[in-house]
mmCIF file of C-alpha atoms in Angstrom:
data_model
loop_
_atom_site.group_PDB
_atom_site.id
_atom_site.type_symbol
_atom_site.label_atom_id
_atom_site.label_comp_id
_atom_site.label_asym_id
_atom_site.label_seq_id
_atom_site.Cartn_x
_atom_site.Cartn_y
_atom_site.Cartn_z
ATOM 1 C CA MET A 1 -0.384 0.064 0.121
ATOM 2 C CA VAL A 2 2.858 2.549 0.863
ATOM 3 C CA ALA A 3 5.091 1.120 -1.736
ATOM 4 C CA PHE A 4 1.481 2.131 -4.204
ATOM 5 C CA LEU A 5 0.451 5.249 -2.498
ATOM 6 C CA ARG A 6 4.771 6.020 -3.143
ATOM 7 C CA THR A 7 4.560 5.476 -6.960
ATOM 8 C CA ARG A 8 0.824 7.442 -7.533
ATOM 9 C CA THR A 9 2.626 10.237 -5.965
ATOM 10 C CA GLU A 10 5.869 10.471 -7.827
ATOM 11 C CA ASP A 11 4.008 9.676 -10.544
ATOM 12 C CA LEU A 12 1.970 13.000 -10.153
ATOM 13 C CA PHE A 13 4.766 15.187 -9.167
ATOM 14 C CA VAL A 14 5.945 14.596 -12.430
ATOM 15 C CA GLY A 15 2.889 14.627 -14.162
ATOM 16 C CA ILE A 16 3.021 18.417 -13.004
ATOM 17 C CA GLY A 17 6.700 19.067 -13.914
ATOM 18 C CA ARG A 18 5.836 17.533 -17.661
ATOM 19 C CA PHE A 19 2.943 19.809 -17.958
ATOM 20 C CA GLY A 20 4.523 22.823 -16.516
ATOM 21 C CA LEU A 21 7.593 22.529 -18.860
ATOM 22 C CA LEU A 22 4.662 21.742 -22.220
ATOM 23 C CA LEU A 23 3.570 24.765 -21.764
ATOM 24 C CA GLY A 24 6.833 26.507 -21.058
ATOM 25 C CA SER A 25 7.964 25.299 -24.548
ATOM 26 C CA ALA A 26 4.771 25.955 -26.296
ATOM 27 C CA PHE A 27 4.261 29.829 -25.105
ATOM 28 C CA GLY A 28 7.868 30.771 -24.134
ATOM 29 C CA GLN A 29 9.519 29.957 -27.068
ATOM 30 C CA VAL A 30 7.458 32.074 -29.596
ATOM 31 C CA ARG A 31 9.822 33.568 -32.684
ATOM 32 C CA ASP A 32 7.424 34.369 -35.512
ATOM 33 C CA VAL A 33 4.163 34.599 -34.843
ATOM 34 C CA ARG A 34 3.000 34.262 -38.408
ATOM 35 C CA LEU A 35 3.830 31.082 -38.380
ATOM 36 C CA TYR A 36 0.768 30.862 -36.519
ATOM 37 C CA TYR A 37 -1.636 32.154 -37.910
ATOM 38 C CA ARG A 38 -3.315 29.594 -39.588
ATOM 39 C CA ASN A 39 -3.389 26.936 -36.975
ATOM 40 C CA LEU A 40 -4.835 30.054 -34.509
ATOM 41 C CA MET A 41 -7.793 30.926 -36.930
ATOM 42 C CA GLU A 42 -8.678 26.988 -37.772
ATOM 43 C CA GLN A 43 -8.642 26.340 -34.027
ATOM 44 C CA PHE A 44 -11.574 29.418 -32.962
ATOM 45 C CA VAL A 45 -13.147 27.851 -35.397
ATOM 46 C CA ARG A 46 -13.284 23.946 -33.885
ATOM 47 C CA VAL A 47 -13.344 25.495 -30.656
ATOM 48 C CA GLY A 48 -15.404 28.236 -30.299
ATOM 49 C CA ILE A 49 -17.688 28.271 -33.641
ATOM 50 C CA ASP A 50 -18.408 24.727 -34.214
ATOM 51 C CA SER A 51 -19.669 24.087 -30.686
ATOM 52 C CA LEU A 52 -22.318 26.566 -30.381
ATOM 53 C CA PRO A 53 -25.030 24.871 -31.635
ATOM 54 C CA ILE A 54 -24.139 21.852 -29.342
ATOM 55 C CA VAL A 55 -23.945 24.607 -26.421
ATOM 56 C CA ALA A 56 -26.884 26.540 -27.376
ATOM 57 C CA LEU A 57 -29.271 23.451 -27.404
ATOM 58 C CA ALA A 58 -27.491 22.148 -24.009
ATOM 59 C CA SER A 59 -28.473 25.810 -22.682
ATOM 60 C CA ALA A 60 -31.933 26.089 -23.765
ATOM 61 C CA PHE A 61 -32.428 23.011 -21.747
ATOM 62 C CA THR A 62 -30.703 24.219 -18.757
ATOM 63 C CA GLY A 63 -32.702 27.319 -18.577
ATOM 64 C CA ALA A 64 -35.889 25.466 -19.482
ATOM 65 C CA VAL A 65 -35.392 22.746 -16.684
ATOM 66 C CA THR A 66 -34.129 25.799 -13.968
ATOM 67 C CA ALA A 67 -37.757 27.604 -15.011
ATOM 68 C CA VAL A 68 -39.760 24.854 -14.934
ATOM 69 C CA GLN A 69 -37.959 23.780 -11.128
ATOM 70 C CA SER A 70 -38.128 27.479 -9.693
ATOM 71 C CA ILE A 71 -42.195 27.542 -10.925
ATOM 72 C CA TYR A 72 -42.792 23.909 -9.471
ATOM 73 C CA GLN A 73 -41.275 25.280 -5.785
ATOM 74 C CA LEU A 74 -42.611 28.531 -5.989
ATOM 75 C CA GLU A 75 -46.501 26.750 -6.198
ATOM 76 C CA GLY A 76 -48.226 27.449 -3.212
ATOM 77 C CA SER A 77 -45.353 30.561 -1.167
ATOM 78 C CA PHE A 78 -47.010 32.943 -0.006
ATOM 79 C CA TYR A 79 -43.779 34.705 0.488
ATOM 80 C CA LEU A 80 -41.986 34.792 -2.743
ATOM 81 C CA PRO A 81 -43.353 36.768 -5.143
ATOM 82 C CA LYS A 82 -43.712 35.315 -9.032
ATOM 83 C CA THR A 83 -40.828 37.445 -9.528
ATOM 84 C CA ALA A 84 -38.497 35.209 -7.635
ATOM 85 C CA VAL A 85 -38.688 32.936 -10.675
ATOM 86 C CA GLY A 86 -36.782 35.622 -12.671
ATOM 87 C CA SER A 87 -34.244 36.076 -10.292
ATOM 88 C CA PHE A 88 -33.794 32.796 -9.521
ATOM 89 C CA VAL A 89 -33.078 31.137 -13.406
ATOM 90 C CA THR A 90 -30.820 34.461 -13.985
ATOM 91 C CA THR A 91 -28.844 34.177 -11.382
ATOM 92 C CA SER A 92 -27.884 30.424 -11.335
ATOM 93 C CA VAL A 93 -27.375 30.742 -15.290
ATOM 94 C CA ILE A 94 -24.793 33.391 -14.716
ATOM 95 C CA LEU A 95 -23.537 32.606 -11.631
ATOM 96 C CA GLU A 96 -23.002 28.996 -12.403
ATOM 97 C CA LEU A 97 -24.710 27.125 -14.726
ATOM 98 C CA GLY A 98 -23.777 28.655 -17.772
ATOM 99 C CA ALA A 99 -20.182 27.967 -17.759
ATOM 100 C CA LEU A 100 -20.365 24.648 -15.998
ATOM 101 C CA ILE A 101 -23.017 23.572 -19.000
ATOM 102 C CA ALA A 102 -20.287 24.122 -21.398
ATOM 103 C CA ALA A 103 -17.735 23.889 -20.017
ATOM 104 C CA PHE A 104 -18.650 19.941 -19.917
ATOM 105 C CA ILE A 105 -19.711 19.855 -23.046
ATOM 106 C CA LEU A 106 -16.135 21.648 -24.317
ATOM 107 C CA ALA A 107 -14.485 18.913 -22.246
ATOM 108 C CA GLY A 108 -16.116 15.708 -24.226
ATOM 109 C CA ARG A 109 -16.287 17.662 -27.691
ATOM 110 C CA VAL A 110 -13.421 19.813 -28.257
ATOM 111 C CA GLY A 111 -10.820 18.232 -25.558
ATOM 112 C CA ALA A 112 -11.604 15.030 -26.785
ATOM 113 C CA ARG A 113 -10.619 16.029 -29.960
ATOM 114 C CA ILE A 114 -7.846 17.522 -29.063
ATOM 115 C CA ALA A 115 -6.411 15.036 -27.288
ATOM 116 C CA ALA A 116 -7.130 12.465 -29.872
ATOM 117 C CA GLU A 117 -5.326 14.463 -33.025
ATOM 118 C CA LEU A 118 -2.728 15.236 -31.131
ATOM 119 C CA GLY A 119 -2.190 12.007 -29.775
ATOM 120 C CA THR A 120 -2.639 10.482 -33.529
ATOM 121 C CA MET A 121 -0.096 12.527 -34.609
ATOM 122 C CA ARG A 122 2.748 11.544 -31.666
ATOM 123 C CA VAL A 123 1.631 7.254 -32.452
ATOM 124 C CA THR A 124 2.129 8.585 -36.357
ATOM 125 C CA GLU A 125 5.554 10.566 -35.912
ATOM 126 C CA GLN A 126 4.200 13.361 -37.206
ATOM 127 C CA ILE A 127 5.430 15.110 -34.275
ATOM 128 C CA ASP A 128 8.845 14.252 -34.861
ATOM 129 C CA ALA A 129 8.538 14.730 -38.216
ATOM 130 C CA LEU A 130 7.779 18.588 -37.270
ATOM 131 C CA GLU A 131 10.370 18.300 -35.060
ATOM 132 C CA ALA A 132 12.639 17.047 -37.556
ATOM 133 C CA MET A 133 11.630 20.051 -39.716
ATOM 134 C CA GLY A 134 12.845 22.553 -36.818
ATOM 135 C CA LEU A 135 9.623 23.846 -35.761
ATOM 136 C CA ASN A 136 9.426 24.002 -31.880
ATOM 137 C CA SER A 137 6.247 21.553 -32.237
ATOM 138 C CA ALA A 138 4.753 22.057 -28.604
ATOM 139 C CA SER A 139 4.961 25.427 -29.793
ATOM 140 C CA TYR A 140 3.539 24.581 -32.882
ATOM 141 C CA LEU A 141 0.655 22.463 -32.065
ATOM 142 C CA VAL A 142 -0.071 23.309 -28.613
ATOM 143 C CA LEU A 143 -0.596 27.575 -28.052
ATOM 144 C CA PRO A 144 -3.083 28.099 -31.019
ATOM 145 C CA ARG A 145 -5.361 25.464 -28.706
ATOM 146 C CA VAL A 146 -4.729 26.943 -25.507
ATOM 147 C CA VAL A 147 -5.491 30.574 -27.086
ATOM 148 C CA ALA A 148 -8.698 29.848 -29.038
ATOM 149 C CA GLY A 149 -9.930 27.700 -25.701
ATOM 150 C CA VAL A 150 -8.836 30.495 -23.293
ATOM 151 C CA LEU A 151 -10.361 33.505 -25.638
ATOM 152 C CA MET A 152 -13.697 32.069 -27.361
ATOM 153 C CA PHE A 153 -14.535 30.255 -24.287
ATOM 154 C CA PRO A 154 -15.974 33.877 -22.912
ATOM 155 C CA VAL A 155 -17.658 33.825 -26.049
ATOM 156 C CA ILE A 156 -19.715 30.419 -25.567
ATOM 157 C CA TYR A 157 -20.523 31.645 -21.537
ATOM 158 C CA VAL A 158 -22.173 34.677 -23.062
ATOM 159 C CA VAL A 159 -24.183 32.891 -25.707
ATOM 160 C CA ALA A 160 -24.545 30.140 -23.332
ATOM 161 C CA CYS A 161 -26.633 32.247 -21.019
ATOM 162 C CA THR A 162 -28.245 34.118 -23.394
ATOM 163 C CA VAL A 163 -30.020 31.165 -24.319
ATOM 164 C CA SER A 164 -30.967 29.660 -20.978
ATOM 165 C CA ILE A 165 -32.173 32.580 -20.113
ATOM 166 C CA LEU A 166 -34.934 33.724 -22.781
ATOM 167 C CA THR A 167 -35.244 30.046 -23.041
ATOM 168 C CA GLY A 168 -36.271 30.314 -19.069
ATOM 169 C CA MET A 169 -38.415 33.472 -19.578
ATOM 170 C CA ALA A 170 -40.329 31.515 -22.750
ATOM 171 C CA VAL A 171 -41.054 28.498 -20.643
ATOM 172 C CA GLY A 172 -42.460 30.633 -18.048
ATOM 173 C CA GLU A 173 -44.291 32.519 -20.749
ATOM 174 C CA ILE A 174 -45.795 29.507 -22.649
ATOM 175 C CA ASN A 175 -46.977 27.471 -19.037
ATOM 176 C CA GLY A 176 -48.766 30.587 -18.213
ATOM 177 C CA ALA A 177 -47.671 30.493 -14.833
ATOM 178 C CA ILE A 178 -45.086 33.816 -14.851
ATOM 179 C CA PRO A 179 -45.209 36.869 -17.926
ATOM 180 C CA VAL A 180 -42.568 38.095 -19.787
ATOM 181 C CA GLN A 181 -42.231 41.318 -18.085
ATOM 182 C CA THR A 182 -42.306 40.041 -14.328
ATOM 183 C CA PHE A 183 -39.606 37.379 -14.946
ATOM 184 C CA MET A 184 -37.978 40.143 -16.337
ATOM 185 C CA ASP A 185 -38.347 41.934 -13.748
ATOM 186 C CA GLY A 186 -37.527 39.580 -10.873
ATOM 187 C CA ALA A 187 -33.982 39.218 -13.496
ATOM 188 C CA ARG A 188 -33.330 42.620 -12.971
ATOM 189 C CA LEU A 189 -34.162 42.295 -9.114
ATOM 190 C CA LEU A 190 -31.066 40.516 -8.111
ATOM 191 C CA PHE A 191 -28.942 41.291 -11.045
ATOM 192 C CA ARG A 192 -25.173 42.092 -9.974
ATOM 193 C CA PRO A 193 -22.471 43.605 -13.015
ATOM 194 C CA TYR A 194 -20.171 41.672 -10.656
ATOM 195 C CA ASP A 195 -21.957 38.587 -11.592
ATOM 196 C CA VAL A 196 -20.633 38.608 -15.035
ATOM 197 C CA PHE A 197 -17.277 39.584 -14.306
ATOM 198 C CA PHE A 198 -17.219 36.192 -12.093
ATOM 199 C CA GLY A 199 -19.205 33.928 -14.950
ATOM 200 C CA VAL A 200 -16.185 35.240 -17.788
ATOM 201 C CA VAL A 201 -13.463 34.400 -15.166
ATOM 202 C CA LYS A 202 -14.526 31.589 -15.046
ATOM 203 C CA SER A 203 -14.915 30.751 -18.388
ATOM 204 C CA LEU A 204 -11.217 32.050 -19.161
ATOM 205 C CA ALA A 205 -9.976 29.229 -16.569
ATOM 206 C CA PHE A 206 -12.623 26.882 -17.451
ATOM 207 C CA GLY A 207 -11.034 27.316 -21.209
ATOM 208 C CA PHE A 208 -7.559 26.788 -19.898
ATOM 209 C CA ALA A 209 -8.225 23.756 -18.248
ATOM 210 C CA ILE A 210 -9.949 21.919 -20.848
ATOM 211 C CA THR A 211 -6.973 23.163 -23.483
ATOM 212 C CA SER A 212 -4.278 22.892 -21.655
ATOM 213 C CA VAL A 213 -5.357 18.972 -19.742
ATOM 214 C CA SER A 214 -6.172 17.524 -23.414
ATOM 215 C CA CYS A 215 -2.921 18.845 -24.984
ATOM 216 C CA PHE A 216 -1.032 17.602 -22.746
ATOM 217 C CA TYR A 217 -2.807 14.082 -22.578
ATOM 218 C CA GLY A 218 -2.244 14.467 -26.895
ATOM 219 C CA TYR A 219 0.857 15.326 -26.757
ATOM 220 C CA PHE A 220 2.512 12.754 -24.347
ATOM 221 C CA THR A 221 0.677 10.085 -26.123
ATOM 222 C CA SER A 222 2.384 6.506 -26.308
ATOM 223 C CA GLY A 223 1.040 3.171 -27.218
ATOM 224 C CA GLY A 224 -0.597 3.372 -30.448
ATOM 225 C CA ALA A 225 -3.710 3.506 -31.326
ATOM 226 C CA GLU A 226 -5.065 1.858 -27.946
ATOM 227 C CA GLY A 227 -3.260 5.281 -26.495
ATOM 228 C CA VAL A 228 -4.914 7.152 -28.370
ATOM 229 C CA GLY A 229 -8.203 5.912 -26.980
ATOM 230 C CA ARG A 230 -6.990 6.232 -23.782
ATOM 231 C CA SER A 231 -5.397 9.669 -23.533
ATOM 232 C CA THR A 232 -8.601 10.793 -25.244
ATOM 233 C CA THR A 233 -10.380 8.663 -22.092
ATOM 234 C CA ARG A 234 -8.106 10.580 -19.471
ATOM 235 C CA ALA A 235 -8.338 14.135 -21.195
ATOM 236 C CA THR A 236 -11.659 14.418 -21.014
ATOM 237 C CA VAL A 237 -12.154 12.989 -17.097
ATOM 238 C CA MET A 238 -8.922 15.100 -16.159
ATOM 239 C CA SER A 239 -10.435 18.197 -17.692
ATOM 240 C CA CYS A 240 -13.718 17.559 -16.262
ATOM 241 C CA VAL A 241 -12.268 17.344 -13.285
ATOM 242 C CA PHE A 242 -10.008 20.509 -13.248
ATOM 243 C CA VAL A 243 -13.242 22.026 -14.327
ATOM 244 C CA LEU A 244 -14.745 21.469 -11.309
ATOM 245 C CA LEU A 245 -11.710 22.084 -9.318
ATOM 246 C CA ALA A 246 -11.403 25.688 -10.715
ATOM 247 C CA ASP A 247 -15.006 25.785 -10.077
ATOM 248 C CA TYR A 248 -14.833 25.193 -6.299
ATOM 249 C CA VAL A 249 -11.346 27.530 -5.941
ATOM 250 C CA LEU A 250 -12.693 30.967 -7.691
ATOM 251 C CA ALA A 251 -15.770 30.810 -6.233
ATOM 252 C CA VAL A 252 -14.034 31.320 -2.897
ATOM 253 C CA LEU A 253 -11.538 33.545 -3.555
ATOM 254 C CA MET A 254 -13.962 35.630 -5.624
ATOM 255 C CA LEU A 255 -17.275 35.307 -4.016
#
């Protein structure tokens, strides 16, 4: 048992060291920015634009379910007005659900793709070929993906929040439980601009966690096709773990 824990602890510190070295190599040795332009634009599309439909769909259902549950909890209440539904839905989405739901979707969609791409390049020796050509493979492959994740995730977060709130508002109106104007009055009642700032900061952290962790597992893949599958699974799982960890740490520090 002691030997097992010692091995796991050593593996943890080795992994942290390799992760730091990978990011240092990716961001510390940038020489010609024009070299990354095409790859960066491609990652903006793949990470951000291509993810919007599935994020919007998930956000719509999240807003609808949150509204229905809020209406259900307020049924028969003599103390809380109907405007509380708008407050509950808007605050929940902006502070937590918008960023978290989008992060889990991106961890499965974007994180798995990144790990599979880099893992395949590793096992087919394409990364070795880039090094042989004189390119810094870490910088050429990792930097555009991480930058795209950090810059595009706030955009995805704003879209997710907007869709969730509008869907919650529509569900309240369609059910006849709460008119649109009452919902909006409740949304404005507890709205604080700092909540949006907090959500954007969280989305930046989530974007970095998902893309950097996925790049790490993909870049250091070994073991052929089976290794690619293993790296993809680990990238998705660990991305979700780091998202939850970042969510808790930021909540403690900023709220």
